[in-house]
Amino acid sequence: QVLVLVAVLHITESILIVLSGKYGTMPVILRRGDGELVGAFNLQNFWPLPLILMSAVAVPEVNLSPGMLSMPEWWPILPVAQAAPAGHQWMYAMIPVVAALGYTDLAIGSSPKMRRRKSAMYLGTYSLVLLTLALLSVQHTWLQLVAALLSPLGHELLIQLDIRKELEGAALYVPPSKGVMILDTVIDSPAYKAALQPGDILLKFDGLLVDSPNQLAMALEAVSEKFILEYMRNGRLRQQKVSLEKGKTMLGVILVPSGNEVQYIQLTEDKFLLWEWCKEFMGKNKY
């Protein structure tokens, strides 16, 4: 029953990850293991989830209320394995609880939306396998051990393999050969209102070339309050009319790192303390 609950919660989490969209998405500059600075997104969500659980309770038969409903023989899906004590009968009571689901991830080689979809797909597949094993273990008790081991170990292995693939793959948000790339836009800014997106490459402002952050600043000083922006999205050239705020030259874009930034985040590798202690202990007793 516990494993089924874990599987159902993970399935729910995978659905919530997809539905979250841009909520809990923060642009960051990340320093990779090789020293390269790249643009990335830190994805974090937290969901308090109200649940109603059914708990089996042995009650004396004489205390049974006539208004209680009798459950069919096939209910619940996972029956109580042992017989009720003499003079008692199993009853199922509903208990309200709140489960806390959390999601933390990094989008480096893919957009936040695509990253969420991949994570949800992997988590959903794992959850369905765990749910299947838990249900089969009702008839085949030896599968209980397999499912119990898969629950923590499979989940941890899935996370480690997925994040390693994302960290070691090609970064998406890096300076292009021409133009400047957007990492993200500021809410309610002219860029945000013009529907510019992460990964868009700005090329020209009213015909003025933009190949560096300095040229971007100079172009914003030179153009009028309303100008035509040429940019590239997914390999296709586009044009968009942009309106700046009166008297201001702020477009409202966060650019991908150029490589000389002094402020960034860097990931550190977690250590399994028990394993580290064993290595230290073996080293001291080697001689």
XYZ file of N, CA and C in Angstrom:
861
model
N 0.825 -1.204 0.000
C 0.000 0.000 0.000
C 0.864 1.261 0.000
N 1.955 1.221 0.780
C 2.853 2.381 0.845
C 3.504 2.628 -0.508
N 3.924 1.555 -1.179
C 4.568 1.696 -2.481
C 3.594 2.218 -3.530
N 2.340 1.797 -3.458
C 1.331 2.322 -4.376
C 1.147 3.817 -4.149
N 1.110 4.217 -2.881
C 0.977 5.643 -2.567
C 2.160 6.433 -3.108
N 3.377 5.908 -2.940
C 4.570 6.579 -3.461
C 4.491 6.718 -4.975
N 4.072 5.653 -5.654
C 3.972 5.680 -7.112
C 2.929 6.700 -7.577
N 1.784 6.726 -6.907
C 0.717 7.666 -7.293
C 1.172 9.106 -7.066
N 1.879 9.361 -5.970
C 2.379 10.712 -5.704
C 3.381 11.144 -6.769
N 4.240 10.226 -7.215
C 5.207 10.562 -8.258
C 4.506 10.813 -9.596
N 3.462 10.046 -9.891
C 2.697 10.293 -11.114
C 2.059 11.680 -11.053
N 1.506 12.014 -9.893
C 0.926 13.347 -9.715
C 1.985 14.429 -9.885
N 3.179 14.181 -9.330
C 4.267 15.151 -9.456
C 4.663 15.360 -10.915
N 4.731 14.280 -11.688
C 5.094 14.411 -13.096
C 4.078 15.256 -13.857
N 2.793 15.125 -13.512
C 1.760 15.946 -14.158
C 1.913 17.409 -13.760
N 2.179 17.665 -12.478
C 2.336 19.034 -11.998
C 3.575 19.697 -12.603
N 4.626 18.926 -12.851
C 5.843 19.480 -13.456
C 5.531 20.043 -14.837
N 4.747 19.297 -15.617
C 4.393 19.748 -16.963
C 3.485 20.966 -16.902
N 2.529 20.963 -15.979
C 1.555 22.042 -15.901
C 2.138 23.334 -15.332
N 3.303 23.263 -14.700
C 3.866 24.437 -14.036
C 4.309 25.510 -15.015
N 4.671 25.103 -16.242
C 5.093 26.084 -17.233
C 6.319 26.859 -16.791
N 6.209 28.196 -16.757
C 7.329 29.054 -16.374
C 7.358 29.358 -14.887
N 6.375 28.889 -14.132
C 6.372 29.156 -12.700
C 7.559 28.464 -12.033
N 8.296 29.212 -11.225
C 9.451 28.639 -10.543
C 10.669 28.520 -11.427
N 10.781 29.365 -12.472
C 11.916 29.342 -13.394
C 12.761 30.601 -13.192
N 14.049 30.413 -12.907
C 14.935 31.547 -12.657
C 16.172 31.455 -13.547
N 16.473 32.497 -14.345
C 17.689 32.475 -15.173
C 18.935 32.648 -14.306
N 19.982 31.894 -14.618
C 21.234 31.967 -13.864
C 22.407 31.852 -14.825
N 23.576 32.298 -14.364
C 24.837 32.067 -15.077
C 25.544 30.934 -14.358
N 25.852 29.885 -15.082
C 26.406 28.669 -14.493
C 27.827 28.453 -14.966
N 28.706 28.161 -14.036
C 30.087 27.786 -14.373
C 30.181 26.266 -14.373
N 30.462 25.711 -15.550
C 30.536 24.256 -15.695
C 31.877 23.739 -15.179
N 32.001 22.419 -15.158
C 33.217 21.817 -14.640
C 34.463 22.183 -15.414
N 34.323 22.471 -16.720
C 35.479 22.843 -17.540
C 35.775 24.338 -17.480
N 35.050 25.071 -16.642
C 35.277 26.506 -16.498
C 34.440 27.378 -17.419
N 33.688 26.788 -18.345
C 32.877 27.569 -19.275
C 31.678 28.173 -18.553
N 31.406 29.444 -18.851
C 30.226 30.113 -18.315
C 29.098 30.039 -19.336
N 27.959 29.524 -18.920
C 26.822 29.363 -19.820
C 25.569 29.878 -19.130
N 24.580 30.217 -19.940
C 23.276 30.573 -19.409
C 22.482 29.312 -19.083
N 21.701 29.364 -18.028
C 20.910 28.206 -17.618
C 19.678 28.695 -16.873
N 18.816 27.754 -16.531
C 17.620 28.076 -15.762
C 17.529 27.140 -14.573
N 17.331 27.727 -13.404
C 17.100 26.953 -12.189
C 15.595 26.760 -12.041
N 15.167 25.511 -12.017
C 13.741 25.184 -11.951
C 13.421 24.666 -10.552
N 12.498 25.322 -9.889
C 12.103 24.910 -8.541
C 10.612 25.105 -8.355
N 9.963 24.080 -7.840
C 8.537 24.158 -7.526
C 8.254 23.406 -6.240
N 7.206 23.817 -5.554
C 6.765 23.147 -4.327
C 5.244 23.133 -4.328
N 4.691 21.950 -4.082
C 3.228 21.815 -4.096
C 2.752 21.112 -2.822
N 1.950 21.761 -1.982
C 1.248 21.055 -0.898
C 0.019 20.372 -1.485
N -0.080 19.067 -1.317
C -1.132 18.294 -1.987
C -2.058 17.658 -0.952
N -3.320 18.077 -0.873
C -4.259 17.451 0.077
C -4.678 16.070 -0.426
N -4.707 15.109 0.506
C -5.056 13.731 0.153
C -6.051 13.169 1.166
N -6.775 12.174 0.741
C -7.619 11.383 1.624
C -7.122 9.941 1.545
N -6.598 9.427 2.656
C -6.093 8.063 2.698
C -7.110 7.152 3.389
N -7.090 5.882 2.981
C -7.946 4.889 3.616
C -7.081 4.003 4.494
N -7.446 3.897 5.755
C -6.689 3.090 6.703
C -7.577 1.982 7.249
N -7.041 0.762 7.302
C -7.798 -0.383 7.799
C -7.797 -0.368 9.334
N -8.993 -0.473 9.935
C -9.144 -0.462 11.391
C -10.021 -1.634 11.785
N -9.561 -2.414 12.768
C -10.354 -3.538 13.267
C -11.310 -3.033 14.349
N -12.613 -3.152 14.120
C -13.621 -2.674 15.075
C -14.508 -3.849 15.478
N -15.013 -3.843 16.721
C -15.927 -4.924 17.150
C -17.182 -4.938 16.282
N -17.653 -6.121 15.969
C -18.821 -6.239 15.097
C -20.072 -5.656 15.742
N -20.133 -5.685 17.069
C -21.336 -5.175 17.750
C -21.445 -3.668 17.630
N -20.319 -2.993 17.341
C -20.329 -1.530 17.263
C -20.561 -1.006 15.848
N -20.826 -1.906 14.921
C -21.019 -1.474 13.547
C -22.313 -0.685 13.404
N -22.220 0.448 12.788
C -23.393 1.292 12.572
C -24.206 0.754 11.402
N -25.521 0.753 11.525
C -26.349 0.257 10.401
C -26.240 1.131 9.169
N -25.751 2.374 9.325
C -25.645 3.270 8.186
C -24.357 3.101 7.400
N -23.494 2.204 7.832
C -22.229 2.011 7.118
C -22.448 1.255 5.814
N -21.599 1.567 4.851
C -21.695 0.916 3.546
C -20.791 -0.302 3.507
N -21.293 -1.368 2.957
C -20.483 -2.571 2.769
C -19.696 -2.445 1.478
N -18.407 -2.739 1.562
C -17.550 -2.641 0.382
C -17.584 -3.962 -0.372
N -17.514 -3.911 -1.702
C -17.507 -5.168 -2.473
C -16.244 -5.965 -2.208
N -16.290 -7.248 -2.563
C -15.164 -8.144 -2.249
C -13.873 -7.724 -2.922
N -13.961 -7.037 -4.062
C -12.740 -6.655 -4.764
C -12.160 -5.338 -4.257
N -12.846 -4.723 -3.268
C -12.372 -3.431 -2.767
C -11.770 -3.608 -1.388
N -10.658 -2.955 -1.096
C -9.861 -2.121 -1.994
C -8.974 -2.964 -2.896
N -8.262 -2.326 -3.798
C -7.400 -3.063 -4.729
C -6.363 -3.859 -3.963
N -5.826 -3.266 -2.907
C -4.846 -3.958 -2.069
C -5.519 -4.341 -0.751
N -5.970 -5.585 -0.599
C -6.699 -5.980 0.608
C -5.750 -6.169 1.795
N -6.351 -6.190 2.997
C -5.572 -6.498 4.194
C -5.198 -7.964 4.163
N -3.918 -8.272 4.352
C -3.443 -9.643 4.168
C -3.882 -10.557 5.308
N -3.991 -10.041 6.523
C -4.303 -10.914 7.652
C -5.772 -10.821 8.037
N -6.230 -11.864 8.721
C -7.629 -11.908 9.142
C -7.829 -10.990 10.342
N -9.046 -10.475 10.476
C -9.364 -9.605 11.607
C -9.413 -10.433 12.892
N -9.107 -9.835 14.050
C -9.208 -10.568 15.326
C -10.616 -11.104 15.553
N -10.726 -12.075 16.422
C -12.022 -12.702 16.691
C -13.025 -11.664 17.191
N -14.203 -11.686 16.614
C -15.249 -10.756 17.008
C -15.089 -9.364 16.427
N -14.110 -9.191 15.531
C -13.855 -7.890 14.913
C -14.004 -7.987 13.395
N -14.096 -6.869 12.799
C -14.203 -6.803 11.350
C -13.388 -5.607 10.856
N -12.749 -5.812 9.696
C -11.967 -4.711 9.133
C -12.895 -3.636 8.575
N -12.619 -2.385 8.970
C -13.321 -1.247 8.421
C -12.280 -0.266 7.869
N -12.688 0.483 6.874
C -11.760 1.432 6.255
C -12.174 2.855 6.610
N -11.277 3.520 7.321
C -11.528 4.901 7.729
C -10.755 5.849 6.819
N -11.367 6.984 6.501
C -10.708 7.972 5.652
C -9.994 9.003 6.514
N -8.713 9.225 6.212
C -7.877 10.124 7.004
C -7.353 11.234 6.093
N -7.603 12.507 6.418
C -7.063 13.606 5.601
C -5.599 13.870 5.963
N -4.755 13.986 4.955
C -3.340 14.297 5.147
C -2.910 15.289 4.060
N -1.744 15.893 4.257
C -1.173 16.796 3.269
C 0.207 16.276 2.895
N 0.423 16.022 1.614
C 1.725 15.579 1.113
C 2.443 16.777 0.498
N 3.732 16.866 0.729
C 4.544 17.960 0.172
C 5.385 17.409 -0.974
N 5.132 17.900 -2.183
C 5.890 17.481 -3.357
C 6.810 18.617 -3.787
N 8.051 18.290 -4.116
C 9.020 19.299 -4.534
C 9.746 18.877 -5.792
N 10.141 19.862 -6.586
C 10.854 19.608 -7.852
C 11.979 20.611 -7.990
N 13.200 20.129 -8.218
C 14.369 20.973 -8.444
C 15.142 20.423 -9.632
N 15.529 21.302 -10.565
C 16.210 20.840 -11.762
C 16.971 22.001 -12.385
N 17.782 21.688 -13.401
C 18.521 22.684 -14.167
C 18.258 22.468 -15.650
N 18.021 23.547 -16.368
C 17.881 23.495 -17.826
C 19.094 24.173 -18.435
N 19.962 23.377 -19.067
C 21.210 23.887 -19.649
C 21.233 23.659 -21.157
N 20.975 22.446 -21.568
C 21.002 22.117 -22.982
C 19.642 22.116 -23.639
N 18.625 22.520 -22.905
C 17.267 22.569 -23.451
C 16.517 23.707 -22.775
N 15.393 24.095 -23.370
C 14.579 25.161 -22.799
C 13.912 24.658 -21.518
N 13.521 25.573 -20.619
C 12.843 25.132 -19.396
C 11.604 24.280 -19.673
N 10.837 24.650 -20.685
C 9.628 23.886 -21.015
C 9.970 22.473 -21.450
N 10.969 22.342 -22.331
C 11.367 21.012 -22.797
C 12.006 20.204 -21.675
N 12.760 20.895 -20.818
C 13.394 20.209 -19.687
C 12.350 19.634 -18.750
N 11.314 20.393 -18.487
C 10.236 19.897 -17.625
C 9.545 18.686 -18.256
N 9.333 18.747 -19.555
C 8.672 17.623 -20.222
C 9.503 16.349 -20.124
N 10.827 16.480 -20.336
C 11.697 15.308 -20.248
C 11.693 14.735 -18.837
N 11.830 15.612 -17.843
C 11.844 15.151 -16.456
C 10.525 14.474 -16.100
N 9.417 15.053 -16.542
C 8.104 14.470 -16.254
C 7.941 13.114 -16.930
N 8.470 12.973 -18.147
C 8.364 11.701 -18.856
C 9.150 10.613 -18.131
N 10.390 10.936 -17.720
C 11.206 9.951 -17.009
C 10.571 9.582 -15.675
N 10.095 10.596 -14.939
C 9.491 10.335 -13.637
C 8.194 9.554 -13.777
N 7.390 9.870 -14.798
C 6.151 9.140 -15.013
C 6.392 7.685 -15.370
N 7.407 7.415 -16.199
C 7.742 6.030 -16.561
C 8.184 5.237 -15.345
N 9.061 5.857 -14.539
C 9.511 5.199 -13.306
C 8.321 4.901 -12.389
N 7.405 5.857 -12.263
C 6.262 5.690 -11.368
C 5.349 4.558 -11.820
N 5.120 4.452 -13.128
C 4.266 3.372 -13.636
C 4.900 2.004 -13.400
N 6.225 1.906 -13.554
C 6.913 0.641 -13.274
C 6.772 0.281 -11.796
N 6.977 1.274 -10.913
C 6.850 1.029 -9.481
C 5.419 0.639 -9.122
N 4.433 1.306 -9.712
C 3.031 0.986 -9.438
C 2.703 -0.431 -9.882
N 3.198 -0.821 -11.052
C 2.953 -2.176 -11.556
C 3.551 -3.223 -10.634
N 4.788 -3.010 -10.201
C 5.434 -3.965 -9.289
C 4.694 -4.053 -7.957
N 4.233 -2.910 -7.444
C 3.518 -2.917 -6.171
C 2.211 -3.700 -6.273
N 1.484 -3.523 -7.372
C 0.218 -4.248 -7.541
C 0.458 -5.735 -7.758
N 1.493 -6.080 -8.524
C 1.802 -7.499 -8.747
C 2.286 -8.187 -7.479
N 2.892 -7.393 -6.571
C 3.420 -8.005 -5.348
C 2.316 -8.493 -4.419
N 1.047 -8.088 -4.672
C -0.063 -8.614 -3.881
C -0.181 -10.124 -4.103
N 0.007 -10.563 -5.332
C -0.070 -11.995 -5.663
C 1.283 -12.683 -5.595
N 2.363 -11.928 -5.840
C 3.719 -12.501 -5.825
C 4.537 -11.734 -4.790
N 4.581 -12.281 -3.580
C 5.175 -11.543 -2.456
C 6.659 -11.261 -2.650
N 7.360 -12.073 -3.447
C 8.795 -11.840 -3.628
C 9.062 -10.522 -4.366
N 8.048 -10.021 -5.068
C 8.207 -8.738 -5.754
C 8.185 -7.550 -4.793
N 7.752 -7.780 -3.547
C 7.744 -6.687 -2.581
C 9.150 -6.158 -2.338
N 10.119 -7.065 -2.248
C 11.513 -6.646 -2.041
C 12.026 -5.872 -3.249
N 11.692 -6.351 -4.452
C 12.128 -5.664 -5.674
C 11.552 -4.254 -5.720
N 10.258 -4.141 -5.443
C 9.604 -2.828 -5.480
C 10.145 -1.915 -4.386
N 10.397 -2.474 -3.196
C 10.916 -1.665 -2.096
C 12.304 -1.122 -2.406
N 13.134 -1.903 -3.089
C 14.467 -1.435 -3.459
C 14.397 -0.448 -4.617
N 13.481 -0.692 -5.543
C 13.353 0.199 -6.695
C 12.889 1.584 -6.279
N 12.064 1.664 -5.242
C 11.491 2.946 -4.850
C 12.556 4.003 -4.559
N 13.525 3.764 -3.643
C 14.543 4.807 -3.419
C 15.699 4.747 -4.404
N 16.204 3.529 -4.689
C 17.399 3.402 -5.526
C 17.111 3.779 -6.976
N 15.971 3.332 -7.507
C 15.616 3.669 -8.886
C 15.392 5.158 -9.068
N 14.769 5.772 -8.083
C 14.507 7.212 -8.157
C 15.821 7.994 -8.128
N 16.733 7.613 -7.230
C 18.015 8.313 -7.137
C 18.847 8.106 -8.396
N 18.860 6.875 -8.932
C 19.608 6.597 -10.162
C 19.049 7.403 -11.321
N 17.731 7.495 -11.397
C 17.086 8.269 -12.463
C 17.510 9.735 -12.405
N 17.526 10.303 -11.207
C 17.900 11.707 -11.048
C 19.363 11.921 -11.439
N 20.250 11.052 -10.967
C 21.678 11.221 -11.229
C 21.989 11.103 -12.721
N 21.413 10.122 -13.399
C 21.681 9.939 -14.828
C 21.108 11.097 -15.636
N 19.930 11.561 -15.255
C 19.280 12.641 -15.994
C 20.052 13.950 -15.856
N 20.448 14.308 -14.633
C 21.151 15.577 -14.429
C 22.555 15.515 -15.007
N 23.198 14.349 -14.973
C 24.539 14.235 -15.571
C 24.470 14.434 -17.077
N 23.446 13.878 -17.698
C 23.276 14.059 -19.141
C 23.074 15.525 -19.476
N 22.313 16.231 -18.637
C 22.058 17.654 -18.881
C 23.321 18.486 -18.667
N 24.111 18.146 -17.666
C 25.320 18.915 -17.364
C 26.414 18.706 -18.404
N 26.528 17.498 -18.928
C 27.620 17.178 -19.847
C 27.269 17.426 -21.307
N 26.014 17.693 -21.601
C 25.611 17.938 -22.989
C 25.962 19.346 -23.444
N 25.713 19.619 -24.719
C 25.993 20.945 -25.280
C 25.037 21.971 -24.685
N 25.585 23.126 -24.283
C 24.773 24.192 -23.694
C 23.988 24.910 -24.780
N 22.772 25.309 -24.460
C 21.907 25.983 -25.431
C 22.084 27.492 -25.396
N 22.285 28.050 -24.216
C 22.313 29.504 -24.061
C 23.754 30.012 -23.965
N 24.395 30.116 -25.124
C 25.770 30.601 -25.258
C 25.799 31.665 -26.359
N 26.821 32.536 -26.376
C 26.871 33.588 -27.400
C 26.870 33.018 -28.817
N 26.022 33.562 -29.710
C 25.966 33.092 -31.105
C 27.096 33.730 -31.923
N 27.290 33.240 -33.150
C 28.319 33.798 -34.032
C 27.947 35.193 -34.509
N 26.653 35.472 -34.645
C 26.167 36.802 -35.032
C 25.020 37.201 -34.119
N 24.997 38.489 -33.743
C 23.941 38.982 -32.890
C 24.187 38.681 -31.422
N 23.191 38.944 -30.595
C 23.248 38.650 -29.163
C 22.022 37.825 -28.792
N 22.215 36.845 -27.923
C 21.134 35.934 -27.559
C 20.499 36.343 -26.235
N 19.193 36.206 -26.178
C 18.434 36.505 -24.965
C 18.406 35.258 -24.069
N 18.735 35.457 -22.807
C 18.550 34.395 -21.823
C 17.144 34.454 -21.238
N 16.681 35.670 -20.940
C 15.323 35.838 -20.431
C 14.933 37.312 -20.546
N 13.665 37.605 -20.336
C 13.170 38.977 -20.388
C 12.613 39.373 -19.028
N 12.636 40.668 -18.767
C 12.095 41.210 -17.517
C 10.587 41.388 -17.677
N 9.844 40.980 -16.672
C 8.380 41.065 -16.733
C 7.931 42.512 -16.935
N 6.970 42.708 -17.829
C 6.370 44.011 -18.152
C 7.335 44.968 -18.846
N 8.460 44.472 -19.312
C 9.400 45.305 -20.060
C 8.995 45.336 -21.529
N 9.575 46.243 -22.353
C 9.261 46.252 -23.786
C 9.553 44.900 -24.456
N 10.643 44.239 -24.065
C 10.961 42.931 -24.648
C 9.902 41.897 -24.278
N 9.435 41.935 -23.043
C 8.401 41.011 -22.579
C 7.100 41.244 -23.334
N 6.729 42.521 -23.525
C 5.487 42.849 -24.233
C 5.576 42.511 -25.716
N 6.816 42.499 -26.255
C 7.012 42.125 -27.659
C 7.091 40.617 -27.844
N 6.880 39.838 -26.762
C 6.849 38.368 -26.793
C 8.192 37.761 -27.184
N 9.291 38.444 -26.846
C 10.602 37.844 -27.075
C 10.818 36.708 -26.076
N 11.535 35.669 -26.501
C 11.671 34.468 -25.707
C 13.133 34.115 -25.475
N 13.424 33.299 -24.451
C 14.787 32.814 -24.256
C 15.277 32.069 -25.504
N 16.504 32.370 -25.911
C 17.066 31.750 -27.105
C 16.934 32.593 -28.352
N 16.100 33.634 -28.340
C 15.995 34.540 -29.493
C 17.317 35.283 -29.675
N 17.743 35.452 -30.932
C 19.001 36.139 -31.247
C 18.668 37.479 -31.881
N 19.004 38.566 -31.188
C 18.759 39.918 -31.698
C 19.811 40.254 -32.745
N 19.371 40.760 -33.925
C 20.280 41.030 -35.038
C 20.368 42.513 -35.387
N 19.213 43.181 -35.579
C 19.212 44.575 -36.021
C 18.100 45.358 -35.341
N 18.417 46.636 -35.040
C 17.422 47.575 -34.533
C 17.279 48.680 -35.573
N 16.171 48.683 -36.300
C 15.976 49.661 -37.388
C 17.181 49.676 -38.339
N 17.690 48.485 -38.669
C 18.810 48.370 -39.595
C 20.176 48.473 -38.948
N 20.270 48.849 -37.666
C 21.555 48.940 -36.969
C 21.966 47.558 -36.474
N 23.176 47.129 -36.867
C 23.650 45.814 -36.464
C 23.886 45.744 -34.963
N 23.571 44.596 -34.388
C 23.784 44.354 -32.958
C 24.549 43.041 -32.829
N 25.877 43.150 -32.587
C 26.713 41.956 -32.475
C 27.366 41.809 -31.110
N 27.074 42.718 -30.188
C 27.672 42.653 -28.854
C 26.792 43.431 -27.893
N 26.956 43.229 -26.600
C 26.181 44.017 -25.636
C 26.414 45.518 -25.781
N 27.643 45.929 -26.123
C 27.919 47.361 -26.309
C 27.148 47.919 -27.499
N 27.121 47.167 -28.614
C 26.358 47.613 -29.776
C 24.865 47.638 -29.482
N 24.404 46.730 -28.632
C 22.996 46.725 -28.221
C 22.663 48.019 -27.474
N 23.541 48.413 -26.540
C 23.309 49.648 -25.786
C 23.331 50.870 -26.701
N 24.273 50.902 -27.653
C 24.360 52.046 -28.571
C 23.149 52.100 -29.503
N 22.672 50.926 -29.950
C 21.501 50.894 -30.829
C 20.258 51.412 -30.102
N 20.113 51.080 -28.820
C 18.967 51.559 -28.049
C 19.017 53.069 -27.855
N 20.224 53.618 -27.809
C 20.362 55.078 -27.702
C 19.999 55.767 -29.022
N 20.230 55.063 -30.144
C 20.063 55.693 -31.459
C 18.651 55.580 -32.016
N 17.934 54.511 -31.699
C 16.616 54.297 -32.306
C 15.563 55.176 -31.641
N 14.433 55.301 -32.327
C 13.301 56.049 -31.771
C 12.542 55.175 -30.776
N 11.485 55.750 -30.188
C 10.721 54.999 -29.195
C 10.044 53.779 -29.797
N 9.717 53.828 -31.081
C 9.140 52.678 -31.775
C 10.049 52.316 -32.932
N 10.493 51.070 -32.977
C 11.427 50.640 -34.012
C 11.131 49.195 -34.407
N 11.728 48.780 -35.524
C 11.566 47.412 -36.031
C 12.771 46.586 -35.604
N 12.497 45.508 -34.912
C 13.544 44.597 -34.441
C 13.608 43.384 -35.351
N 14.808 43.063 -35.828
C 15.040 41.829 -36.580
C 15.742 40.841 -35.654
N 15.204 39.641 -35.578
C 15.791 38.633 -34.699
C 15.587 37.239 -35.298
N 16.324 36.275 -34.732
C 16.268 34.901 -35.207
C 15.676 34.034 -34.101
N 14.712 33.200 -34.495
C 14.121 32.244 -33.549
C 14.036 30.876 -34.219
N 14.709 29.912 -33.620
C 14.718 28.542 -34.149
C 15.133 28.501 -35.619
N 16.143 29.328 -35.960
C 16.672 29.322 -37.320
C 15.874 30.120 -38.323
N 14.792 30.785 -37.911
C 13.957 31.561 -38.831
C 14.060 33.045 -38.505
N 14.252 33.857 -39.545
C 14.363 35.308 -39.379
C 12.973 35.905 -39.181
N 12.854 36.779 -38.164
C 11.569 37.387 -37.865
C 11.744 38.888 -37.666
N 10.635 39.592 -37.741
C 10.606 41.020 -37.453
C 9.492 41.303 -36.453
N 9.757 42.269 -35.577
C 8.781 42.611 -34.545
C 8.876 44.100 -34.235
N 7.725 44.758 -34.164
C 7.701 46.164 -33.788
C 7.780 46.270 -32.273
N 8.740 47.060 -31.783
C 8.975 47.205 -30.352
C 8.764 48.657 -29.965
N 8.116 48.882 -28.832
C 7.878 50.230 -28.318
C 8.578 50.380 -26.975
N 9.528 51.309 -26.905
C 10.213 51.608 -25.656
C 9.357 52.542 -24.812
N 9.602 52.547 -23.524
C 8.913 53.484 -22.648
C 9.433 54.893 -22.911
N 8.566 55.864 -22.807
C 8.908 57.238 -23.146
C 10.067 57.734 -22.270
N 11.104 58.228 -22.947
C 12.261 58.772 -22.251
C 13.219 57.749 -21.709
N 12.993 56.456 -22.021
C 13.871 55.402 -21.500
C 14.459 54.604 -22.657
N 15.657 54.054 -22.432
C 16.328 53.226 -23.454
C 16.542 51.808 -22.928
N 15.650 51.356 -22.087
C 15.764 50.022 -21.500
C 14.864 49.051 -22.260
N 15.478 47.999 -22.839
C 14.712 46.994 -23.569
C 14.156 45.937 -22.628
N 14.904 45.603 -21.581
C 14.421 44.623 -20.605
C 14.793 43.201 -20.946
N 16.049 42.977 -21.393
C 16.497 41.631 -21.709
C 17.692 41.260 -20.828
N 17.773 39.986 -20.497
C 18.945 39.420 -19.826
C 19.680 38.599 -20.877
N 20.918 38.965 -21.168
C 21.676 38.304 -22.221
C 22.426 37.089 -21.676
N 22.737 36.158 -22.577
C 23.555 35.008 -22.185
C 24.945 35.512 -21.796
N 25.677 34.804 -20.945
C 26.994 35.279 -20.505
C 27.990 35.338 -21.656
N 28.834 36.385 -21.627
C 29.865 36.539 -22.658
C 31.158 35.818 -22.297
N 31.297 35.376 -21.035
C 32.464 34.602 -20.628
C 33.371 35.292 -19.649
N 33.137 36.586 -19.390
C 34.000 37.304 -18.453
C 33.235 37.784 -17.216
N 32.104 37.169 -16.949
C 31.321 37.550 -15.770
C 32.041 37.110 -14.488
N 31.913 37.900 -13.445
C 32.575 37.587 -12.174
C 31.597 36.987 -11.165
N 30.307 37.059 -11.457
C 29.308 36.485 -10.563
C 28.582 35.359 -11.296
N 28.571 34.203 -10.688
C 27.955 33.023 -11.288
C 27.718 31.996 -10.196
N 27.026 30.938 -10.535
C 26.852 29.824 -9.608
C 27.663 28.640 -10.111
N 28.092 27.812 -9.191
C 28.859 26.619 -9.545
C 28.353 25.454 -8.716
N 28.101 24.339 -9.378
C 27.575 23.164 -8.698
C 28.702 22.425 -7.989
N 28.406 21.906 -6.817
C 29.348 21.063 -6.087
C 28.765 19.665 -5.993
N 29.624 18.687 -6.015
C 29.174 17.298 -6.011
C 28.886 16.849 -4.588
N 27.699 16.316 -4.381
C 27.353 15.778 -3.067
C 28.133 14.502 -2.801
N 28.490 14.300 -1.538
C 29.215 13.101 -1.157
C 28.337 12.235 -0.265
N 28.432 10.937 -0.510
C 27.711 9.976 0.308
C 28.534 9.763 1.576
N 28.077 10.324 2.714
C 28.889 10.388 3.920
C 29.294 9.008 4.418
N 28.401 8.016 4.332
C 28.738 6.678 4.804
C 29.864 6.086 3.974
N 29.805 6.298 2.641
C 30.856 5.798 1.758
C 32.182 6.500 2.036
N 32.150 7.816 2.269
C 33.360 8.562 2.578
C 33.960 8.088 3.900
N 33.100 7.796 4.874
C 33.589 7.298 6.163
C 34.241 5.934 6.004
N 33.652 5.069 5.190
C 34.229 3.735 4.962
C 35.600 3.839 4.301
N 35.737 4.742 3.314
C 37.034 4.901 2.664
C 38.073 5.433 3.639
N 37.658 6.392 4.480
C 38.590 6.935 5.462
C 38.982 5.878 6.489
N 38.005 5.075 6.933
C 38.272 4.028 7.913
C 39.214 2.968 7.349
N 38.966 2.555 6.089
C 39.828 1.548 5.460
C 41.242 2.094 5.269
N 41.348 3.389 4.964
C 42.671 3.990 4.768
C 43.463 4.006 6.047
N 42.810 4.271 7.181
C 43.522 4.313 8.459
C 43.982 2.934 8.887
N 43.227 1.901 8.522
C 43.546 0.544 8.976
C 44.262 -0.271 7.899
N 44.707 0.401 6.838
C 45.360 -0.334 5.760
C 46.670 -0.939 6.214
N 47.410 -0.238 7.037
C 48.690 -0.741 7.510
C 48.569 -1.210 8.951
